[in-house]
PDB file of C-alpha atoms in Angstrom:
ATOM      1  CA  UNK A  19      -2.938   1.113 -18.860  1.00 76.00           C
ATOM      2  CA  UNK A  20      -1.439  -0.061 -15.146  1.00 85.00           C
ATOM      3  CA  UNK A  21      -4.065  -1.757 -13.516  1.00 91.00           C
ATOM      4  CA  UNK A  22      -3.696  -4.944 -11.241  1.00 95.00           C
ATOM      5  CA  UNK A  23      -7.504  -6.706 -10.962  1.00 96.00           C
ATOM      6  CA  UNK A  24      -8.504  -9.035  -7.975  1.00 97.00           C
ATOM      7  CA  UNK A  25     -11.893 -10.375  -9.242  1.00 96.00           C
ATOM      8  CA  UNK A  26     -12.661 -11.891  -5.717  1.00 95.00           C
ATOM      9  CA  UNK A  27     -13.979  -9.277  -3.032  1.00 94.00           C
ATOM     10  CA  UNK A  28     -14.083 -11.651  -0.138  1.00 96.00           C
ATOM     11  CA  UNK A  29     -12.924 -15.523  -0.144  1.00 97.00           C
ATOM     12  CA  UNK A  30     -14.152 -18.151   3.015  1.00 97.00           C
ATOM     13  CA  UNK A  31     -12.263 -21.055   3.155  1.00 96.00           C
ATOM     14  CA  UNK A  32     -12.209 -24.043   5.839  1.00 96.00           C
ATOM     15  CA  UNK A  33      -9.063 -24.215   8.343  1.00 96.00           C
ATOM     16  CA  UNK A  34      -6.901 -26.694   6.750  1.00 96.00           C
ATOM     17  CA  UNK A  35      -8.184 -25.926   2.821  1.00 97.00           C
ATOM     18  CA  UNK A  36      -6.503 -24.654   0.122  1.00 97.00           C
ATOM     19  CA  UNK A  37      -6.335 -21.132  -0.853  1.00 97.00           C
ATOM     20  CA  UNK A  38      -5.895 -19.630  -4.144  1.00 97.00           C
ATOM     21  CA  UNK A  39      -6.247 -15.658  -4.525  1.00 97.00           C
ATOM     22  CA  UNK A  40      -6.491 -14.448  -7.800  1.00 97.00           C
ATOM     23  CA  UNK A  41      -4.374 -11.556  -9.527  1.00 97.00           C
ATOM     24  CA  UNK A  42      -4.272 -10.262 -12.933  1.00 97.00           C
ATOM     25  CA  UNK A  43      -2.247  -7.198 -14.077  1.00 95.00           C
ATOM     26  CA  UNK A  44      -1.954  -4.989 -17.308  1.00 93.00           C
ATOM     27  CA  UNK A  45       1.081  -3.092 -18.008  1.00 89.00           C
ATOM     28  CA  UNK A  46       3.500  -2.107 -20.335  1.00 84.00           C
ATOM     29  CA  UNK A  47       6.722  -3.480 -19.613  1.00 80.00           C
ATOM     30  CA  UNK A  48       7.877  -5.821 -17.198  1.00 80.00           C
ATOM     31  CA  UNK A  49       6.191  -5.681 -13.445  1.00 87.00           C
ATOM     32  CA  UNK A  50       7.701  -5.889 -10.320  1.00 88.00           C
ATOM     33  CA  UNK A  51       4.784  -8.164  -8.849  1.00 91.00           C
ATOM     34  CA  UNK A  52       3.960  -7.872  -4.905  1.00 92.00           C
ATOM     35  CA  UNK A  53       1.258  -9.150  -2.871  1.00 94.00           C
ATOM     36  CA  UNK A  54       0.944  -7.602   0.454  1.00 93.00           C
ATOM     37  CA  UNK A  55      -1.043  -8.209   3.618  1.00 94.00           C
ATOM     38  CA  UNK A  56      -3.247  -5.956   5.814  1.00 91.00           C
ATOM     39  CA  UNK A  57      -4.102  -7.388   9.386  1.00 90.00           C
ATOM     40  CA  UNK A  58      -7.003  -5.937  10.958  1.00 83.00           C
ATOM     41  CA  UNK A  59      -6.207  -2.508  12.021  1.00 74.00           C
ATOM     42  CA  UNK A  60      -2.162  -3.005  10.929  1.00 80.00           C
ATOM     43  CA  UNK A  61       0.094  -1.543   8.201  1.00 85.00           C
ATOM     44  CA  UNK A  62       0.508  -3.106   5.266  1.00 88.00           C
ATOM     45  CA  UNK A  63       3.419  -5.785   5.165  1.00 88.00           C
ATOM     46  CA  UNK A  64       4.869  -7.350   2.447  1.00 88.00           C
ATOM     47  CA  UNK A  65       4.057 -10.818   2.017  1.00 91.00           C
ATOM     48  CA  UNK A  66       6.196 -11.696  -0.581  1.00 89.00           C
ATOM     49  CA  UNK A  67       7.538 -10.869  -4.054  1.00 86.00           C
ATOM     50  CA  UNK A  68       8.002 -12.568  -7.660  1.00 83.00           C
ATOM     51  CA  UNK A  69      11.529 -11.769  -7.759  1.00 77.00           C
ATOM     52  CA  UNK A  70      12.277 -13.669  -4.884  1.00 75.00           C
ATOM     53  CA  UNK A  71      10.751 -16.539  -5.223  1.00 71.00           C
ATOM     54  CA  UNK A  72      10.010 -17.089  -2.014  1.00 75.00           C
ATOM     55  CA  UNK A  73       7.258 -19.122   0.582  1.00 76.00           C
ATOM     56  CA  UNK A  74       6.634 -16.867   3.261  1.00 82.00           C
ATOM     57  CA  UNK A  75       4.298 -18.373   6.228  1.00 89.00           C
ATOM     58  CA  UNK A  76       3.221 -21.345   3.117  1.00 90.00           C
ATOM     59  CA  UNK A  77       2.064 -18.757   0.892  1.00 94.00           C
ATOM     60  CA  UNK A  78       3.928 -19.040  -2.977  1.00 93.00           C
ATOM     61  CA  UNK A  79       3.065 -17.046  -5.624  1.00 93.00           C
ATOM     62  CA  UNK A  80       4.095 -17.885  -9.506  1.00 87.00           C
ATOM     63  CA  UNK A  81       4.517 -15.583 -12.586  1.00 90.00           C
ATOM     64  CA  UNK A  82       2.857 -16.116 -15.521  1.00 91.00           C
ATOM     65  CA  UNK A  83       3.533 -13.367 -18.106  1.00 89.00           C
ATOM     66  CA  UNK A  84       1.343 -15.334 -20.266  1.00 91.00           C
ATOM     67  CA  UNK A  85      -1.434 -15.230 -18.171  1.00 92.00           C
ATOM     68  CA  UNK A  86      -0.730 -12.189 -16.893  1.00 93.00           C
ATOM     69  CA  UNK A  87      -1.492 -13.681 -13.454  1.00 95.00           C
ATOM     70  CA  UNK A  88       0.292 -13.512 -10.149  1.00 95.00           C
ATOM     71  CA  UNK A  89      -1.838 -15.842  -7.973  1.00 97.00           C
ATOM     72  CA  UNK A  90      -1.642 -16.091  -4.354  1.00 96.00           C
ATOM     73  CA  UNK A  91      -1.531 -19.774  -3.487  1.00 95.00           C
ATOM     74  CA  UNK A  92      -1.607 -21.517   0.240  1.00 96.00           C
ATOM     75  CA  UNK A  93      -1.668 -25.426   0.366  1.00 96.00           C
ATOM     76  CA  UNK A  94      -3.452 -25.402   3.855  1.00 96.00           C
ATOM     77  CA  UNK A  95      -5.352 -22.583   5.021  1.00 96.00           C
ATOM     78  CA  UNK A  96      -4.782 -21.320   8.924  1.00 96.00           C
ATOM     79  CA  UNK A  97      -6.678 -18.916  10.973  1.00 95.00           C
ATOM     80  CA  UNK A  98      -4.160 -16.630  11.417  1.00 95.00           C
ATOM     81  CA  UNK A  99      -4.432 -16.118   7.592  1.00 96.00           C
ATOM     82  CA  UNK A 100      -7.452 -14.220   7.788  1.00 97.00           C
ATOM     83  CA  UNK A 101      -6.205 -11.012   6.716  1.00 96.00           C
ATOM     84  CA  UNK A 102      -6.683  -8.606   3.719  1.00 94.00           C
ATOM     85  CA  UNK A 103      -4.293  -9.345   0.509  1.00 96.00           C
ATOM     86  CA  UNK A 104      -3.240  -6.984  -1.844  1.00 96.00           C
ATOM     87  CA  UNK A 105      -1.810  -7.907  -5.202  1.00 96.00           C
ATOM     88  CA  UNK A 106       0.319  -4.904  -6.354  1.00 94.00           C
ATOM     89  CA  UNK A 107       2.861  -4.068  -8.916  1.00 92.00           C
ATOM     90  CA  UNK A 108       5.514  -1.760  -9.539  1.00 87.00           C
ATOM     91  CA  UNK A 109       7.970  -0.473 -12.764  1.00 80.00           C
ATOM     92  CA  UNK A 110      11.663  -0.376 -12.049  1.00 72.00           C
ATOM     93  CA  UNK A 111      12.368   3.259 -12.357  1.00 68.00           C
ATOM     94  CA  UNK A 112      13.243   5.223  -9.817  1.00 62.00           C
ATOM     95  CA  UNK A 113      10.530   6.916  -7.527  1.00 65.00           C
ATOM     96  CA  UNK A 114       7.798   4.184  -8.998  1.00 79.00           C
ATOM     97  CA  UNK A 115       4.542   4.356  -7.415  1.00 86.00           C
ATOM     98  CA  UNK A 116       2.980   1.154  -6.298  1.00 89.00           C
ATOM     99  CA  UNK A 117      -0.056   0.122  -7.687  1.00 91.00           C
ATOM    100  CA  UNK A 118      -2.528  -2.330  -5.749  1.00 94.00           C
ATOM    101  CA  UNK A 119      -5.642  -3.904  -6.943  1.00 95.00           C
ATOM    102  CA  UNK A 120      -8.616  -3.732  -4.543  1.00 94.00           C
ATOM    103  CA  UNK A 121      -8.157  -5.954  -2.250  1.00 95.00           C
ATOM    104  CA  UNK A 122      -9.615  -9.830  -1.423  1.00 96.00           C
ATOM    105  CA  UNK A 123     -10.825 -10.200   2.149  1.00 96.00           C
ATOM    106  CA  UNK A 124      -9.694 -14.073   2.942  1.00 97.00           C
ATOM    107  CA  UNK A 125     -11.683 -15.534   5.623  1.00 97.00           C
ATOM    108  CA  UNK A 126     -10.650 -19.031   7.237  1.00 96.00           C
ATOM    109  CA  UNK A 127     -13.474 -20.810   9.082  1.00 94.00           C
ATOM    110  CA  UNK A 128     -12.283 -23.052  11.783  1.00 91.00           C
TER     111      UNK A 128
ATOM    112  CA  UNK B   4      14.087  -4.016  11.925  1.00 72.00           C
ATOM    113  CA  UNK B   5      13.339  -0.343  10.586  1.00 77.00           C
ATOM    114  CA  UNK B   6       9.984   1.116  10.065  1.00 89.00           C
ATOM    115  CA  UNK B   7       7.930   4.468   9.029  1.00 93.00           C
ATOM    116  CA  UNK B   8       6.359   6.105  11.847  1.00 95.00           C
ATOM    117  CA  UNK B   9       3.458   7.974  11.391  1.00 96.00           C
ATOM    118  CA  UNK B  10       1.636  10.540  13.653  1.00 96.00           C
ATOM    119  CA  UNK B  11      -1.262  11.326  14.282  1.00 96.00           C
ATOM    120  CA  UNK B  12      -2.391   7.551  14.888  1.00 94.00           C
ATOM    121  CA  UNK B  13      -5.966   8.927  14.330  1.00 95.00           C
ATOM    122  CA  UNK B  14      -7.326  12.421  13.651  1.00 96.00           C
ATOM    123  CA  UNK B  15     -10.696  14.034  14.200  1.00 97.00           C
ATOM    124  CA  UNK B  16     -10.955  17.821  12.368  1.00 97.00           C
ATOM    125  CA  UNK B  17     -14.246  19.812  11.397  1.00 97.00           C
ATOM    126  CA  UNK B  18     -14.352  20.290   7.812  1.00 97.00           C
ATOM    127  CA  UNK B  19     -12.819  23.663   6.268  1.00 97.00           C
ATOM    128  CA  UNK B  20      -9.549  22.670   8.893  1.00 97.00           C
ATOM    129  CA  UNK B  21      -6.264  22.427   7.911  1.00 97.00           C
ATOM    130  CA  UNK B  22      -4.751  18.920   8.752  1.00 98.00           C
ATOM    131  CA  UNK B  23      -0.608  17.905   8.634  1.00 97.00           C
ATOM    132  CA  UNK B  24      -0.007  14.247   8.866  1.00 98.00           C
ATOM    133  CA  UNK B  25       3.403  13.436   9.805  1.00 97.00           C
ATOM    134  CA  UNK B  26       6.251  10.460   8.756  1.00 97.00           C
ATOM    135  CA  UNK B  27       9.704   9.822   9.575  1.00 96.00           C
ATOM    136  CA  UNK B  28      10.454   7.658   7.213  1.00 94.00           C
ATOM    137  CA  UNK B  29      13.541   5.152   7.204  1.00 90.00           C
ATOM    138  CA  UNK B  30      16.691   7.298   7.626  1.00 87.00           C
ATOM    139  CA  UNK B  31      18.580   6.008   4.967  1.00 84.00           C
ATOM    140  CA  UNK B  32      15.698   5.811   2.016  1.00 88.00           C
ATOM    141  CA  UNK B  33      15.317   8.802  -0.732  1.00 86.00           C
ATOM    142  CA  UNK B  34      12.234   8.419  -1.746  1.00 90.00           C
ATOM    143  CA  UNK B  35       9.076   9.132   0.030  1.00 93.00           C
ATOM    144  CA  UNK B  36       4.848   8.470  -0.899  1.00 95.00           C
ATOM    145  CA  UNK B  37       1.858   8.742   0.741  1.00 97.00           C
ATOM    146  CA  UNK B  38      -0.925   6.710  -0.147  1.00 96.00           C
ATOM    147  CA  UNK B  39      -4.757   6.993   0.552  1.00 96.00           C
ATOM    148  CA  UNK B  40      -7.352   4.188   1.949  1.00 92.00           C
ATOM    149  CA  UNK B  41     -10.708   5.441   1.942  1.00 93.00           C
ATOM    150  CA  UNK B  42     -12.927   2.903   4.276  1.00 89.00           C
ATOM    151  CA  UNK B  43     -13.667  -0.523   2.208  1.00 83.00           C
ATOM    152  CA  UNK B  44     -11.701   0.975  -1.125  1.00 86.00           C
ATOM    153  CA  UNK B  45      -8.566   0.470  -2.338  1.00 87.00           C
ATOM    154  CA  UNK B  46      -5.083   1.771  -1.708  1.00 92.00           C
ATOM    155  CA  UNK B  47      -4.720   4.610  -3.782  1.00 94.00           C
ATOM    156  CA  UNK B  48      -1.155   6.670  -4.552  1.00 94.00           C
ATOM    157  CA  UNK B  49      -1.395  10.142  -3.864  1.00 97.00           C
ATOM    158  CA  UNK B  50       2.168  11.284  -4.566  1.00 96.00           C
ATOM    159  CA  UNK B  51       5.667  10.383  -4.435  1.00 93.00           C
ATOM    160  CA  UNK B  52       8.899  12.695  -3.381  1.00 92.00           C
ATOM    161  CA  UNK B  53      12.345  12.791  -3.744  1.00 89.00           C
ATOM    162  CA  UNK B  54      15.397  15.504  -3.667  1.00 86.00           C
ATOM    163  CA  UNK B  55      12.649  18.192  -2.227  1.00 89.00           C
ATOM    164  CA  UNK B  56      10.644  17.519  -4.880  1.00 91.00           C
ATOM    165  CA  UNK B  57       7.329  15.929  -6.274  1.00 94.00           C
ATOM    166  CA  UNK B  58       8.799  12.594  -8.662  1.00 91.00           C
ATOM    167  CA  UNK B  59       5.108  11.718  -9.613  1.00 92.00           C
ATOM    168  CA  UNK B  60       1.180  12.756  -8.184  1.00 94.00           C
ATOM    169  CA  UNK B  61      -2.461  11.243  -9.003  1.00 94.00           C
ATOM    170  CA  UNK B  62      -5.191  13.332 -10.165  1.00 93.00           C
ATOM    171  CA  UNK B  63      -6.725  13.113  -6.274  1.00 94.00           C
ATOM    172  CA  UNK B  64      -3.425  15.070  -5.071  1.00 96.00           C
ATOM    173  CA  UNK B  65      -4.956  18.392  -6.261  1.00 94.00           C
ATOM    174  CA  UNK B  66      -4.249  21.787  -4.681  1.00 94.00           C
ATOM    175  CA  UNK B  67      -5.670  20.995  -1.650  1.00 96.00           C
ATOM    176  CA  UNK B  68      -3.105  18.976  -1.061  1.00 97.00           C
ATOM    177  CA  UNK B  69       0.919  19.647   0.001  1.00 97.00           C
ATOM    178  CA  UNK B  70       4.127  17.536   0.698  1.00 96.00           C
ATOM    179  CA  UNK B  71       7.097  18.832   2.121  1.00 93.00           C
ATOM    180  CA  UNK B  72       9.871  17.894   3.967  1.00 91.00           C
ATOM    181  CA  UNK B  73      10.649  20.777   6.620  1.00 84.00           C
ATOM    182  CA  UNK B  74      13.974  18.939   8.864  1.00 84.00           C
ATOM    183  CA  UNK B  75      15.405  16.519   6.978  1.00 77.00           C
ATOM    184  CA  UNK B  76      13.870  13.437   8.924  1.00 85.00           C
ATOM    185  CA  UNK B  77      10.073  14.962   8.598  1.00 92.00           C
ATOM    186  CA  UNK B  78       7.827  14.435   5.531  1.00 95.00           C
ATOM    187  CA  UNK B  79       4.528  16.049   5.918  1.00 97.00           C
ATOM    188  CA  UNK B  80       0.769  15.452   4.562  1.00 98.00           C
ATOM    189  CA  UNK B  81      -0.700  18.741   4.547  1.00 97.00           C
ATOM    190  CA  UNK B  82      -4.475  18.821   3.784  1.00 97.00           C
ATOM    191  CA  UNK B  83      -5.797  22.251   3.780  1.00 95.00           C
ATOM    192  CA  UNK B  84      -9.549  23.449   3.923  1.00 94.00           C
ATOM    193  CA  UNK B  85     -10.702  19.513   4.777  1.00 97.00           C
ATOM    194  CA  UNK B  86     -13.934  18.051   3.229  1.00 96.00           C
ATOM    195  CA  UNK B  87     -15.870  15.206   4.263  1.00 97.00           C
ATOM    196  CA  UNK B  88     -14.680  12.838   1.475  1.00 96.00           C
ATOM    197  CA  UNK B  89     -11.416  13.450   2.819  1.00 97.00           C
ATOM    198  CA  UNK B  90     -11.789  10.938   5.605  1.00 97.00           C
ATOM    199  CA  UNK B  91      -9.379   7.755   5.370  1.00 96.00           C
ATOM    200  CA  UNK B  92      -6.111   6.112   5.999  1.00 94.00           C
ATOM    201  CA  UNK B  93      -3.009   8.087   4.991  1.00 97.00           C
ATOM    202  CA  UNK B  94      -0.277   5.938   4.640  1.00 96.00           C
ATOM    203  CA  UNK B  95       3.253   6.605   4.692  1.00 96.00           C
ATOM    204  CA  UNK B  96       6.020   5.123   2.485  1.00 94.00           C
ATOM    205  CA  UNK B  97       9.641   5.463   1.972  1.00 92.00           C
ATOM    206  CA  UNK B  98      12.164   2.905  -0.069  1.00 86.00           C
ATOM    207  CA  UNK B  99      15.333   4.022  -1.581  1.00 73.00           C
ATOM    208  CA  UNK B 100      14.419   2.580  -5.050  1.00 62.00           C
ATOM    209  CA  UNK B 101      16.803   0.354  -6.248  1.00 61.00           C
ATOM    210  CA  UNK B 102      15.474  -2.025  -8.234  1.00 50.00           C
ATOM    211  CA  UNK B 103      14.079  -5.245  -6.045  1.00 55.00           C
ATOM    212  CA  UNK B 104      13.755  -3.147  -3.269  1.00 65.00           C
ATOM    213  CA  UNK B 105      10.944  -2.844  -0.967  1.00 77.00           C
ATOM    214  CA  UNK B 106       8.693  -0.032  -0.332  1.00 84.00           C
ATOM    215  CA  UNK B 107       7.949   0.055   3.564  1.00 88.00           C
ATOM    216  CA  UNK B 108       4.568   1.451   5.239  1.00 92.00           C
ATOM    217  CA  UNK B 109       3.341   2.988   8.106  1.00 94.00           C
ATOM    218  CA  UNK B 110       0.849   2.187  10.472  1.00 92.00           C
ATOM    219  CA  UNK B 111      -1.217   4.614   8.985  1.00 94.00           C
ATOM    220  CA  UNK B 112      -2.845   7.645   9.935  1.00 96.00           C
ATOM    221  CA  UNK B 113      -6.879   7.909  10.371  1.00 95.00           C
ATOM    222  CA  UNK B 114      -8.560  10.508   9.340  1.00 97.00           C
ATOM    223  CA  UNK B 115     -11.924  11.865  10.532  1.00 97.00           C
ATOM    224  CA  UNK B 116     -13.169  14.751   8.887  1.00 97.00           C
ATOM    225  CA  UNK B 117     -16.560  15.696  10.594  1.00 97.00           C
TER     226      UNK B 117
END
């Protein structure tokens, strides 16, 4: 079954903390692995991707296909973080659907 | 940098209504979803399009539901007969599916069903 699994609902964290969203997925196959961002009352945006291994505004996120895990990592949390995350996944074949898990609301206190 | 556009931004209807959300999606992807975000739930894929016809839909894209894309630019939510449960964010998505490419949303379209 295709099914990506954020176990935290919400996640508060002090300004200047670190953050660590969690992400497992199940599938068949080899994932693309997303995580994506909702501002309040925005489209979603894509935050970053496994493939490309990159650190967008501090956030990294490593594969483990051991694990099954795509965590959402940020060394120092800001305000402007505060946001909705979506880990999400993908097959490579044309037309693939998304699919996101449900969501961790991250909260930074000041 | 190229986006979706979606209209309606938001959408009030009485239930029984038909409803047609609209996208332009980016003009030089192939392949076209919508996606459904009922208040506090997930994201949910409704159905995805390409070459004027349905690639792939969930079990909630039932036959209330219809995709089409009239003009060539156009690609159209239509809900007929609304119900309550209906009510959420429709969102928009076009990529052009090559693999490591990115599948780009709209803003969203919110819909009321009263």
């Amino acid at each position: 079954a295709q099914r990506v699994t954020q176990p935290e609902k919400l996640l508060s964290v002090f300004k200047g903390a670190p953050v660590e969203l969690k992400c497992n997925y199940s599938y068949s196959g080899s994932p693309e692995l997303f995580w994506y961002v909702q501002y309040s009352r925005q489209r979603l945006q894509l935050l970053l991707r496994h493939i490309s291994r990159e650190s967008i505004k501090g956030f990294t996120a490593d594969l483990n296909k051991g694990e099954t895990s795509f965590h959402l990592k940020k060394p120092f949390a800001q305000e402007e973080d505060s946001a909705m995350y979506y880990c999400a996944l993908r097959g490579y074949s044309s037309a693939s659907k998304i699919i996101f898990g449900s969501g961790t609301r991250l909260s930074i206190r000041p | 940098e190229p986006e979706v556009t979606q209209t309606p931004s938001h959408q009030v209807t009485q239930m029984g209504q038909e409803v047609i959300l609209r996208c332009v999606p980016i003009s030089n992807h192939l392949y076209f979803y919508w996606y459904r975000q009922i208040l506090g739930q997930k994201v949910e894929f409704l159905v995805s399009f390409y070459n004027n016809e349905i690639s792939e839909k969930s079990e909630i894209f039932d036959d209330q539901f219809s995709v089409e894309r009239p003009d060539g630019s156009n690609f159209t939510l239509k809900i007929r007969s609304t119900k309550l449960e209906d009510s959420a964010m429709y969102f928009c998505a076009s990529d052009d599916s090559l693999s490591g490419n990115t599948i780009y949303f709209g803003e969203g379209s919110w819909l009321t069903v009263v």
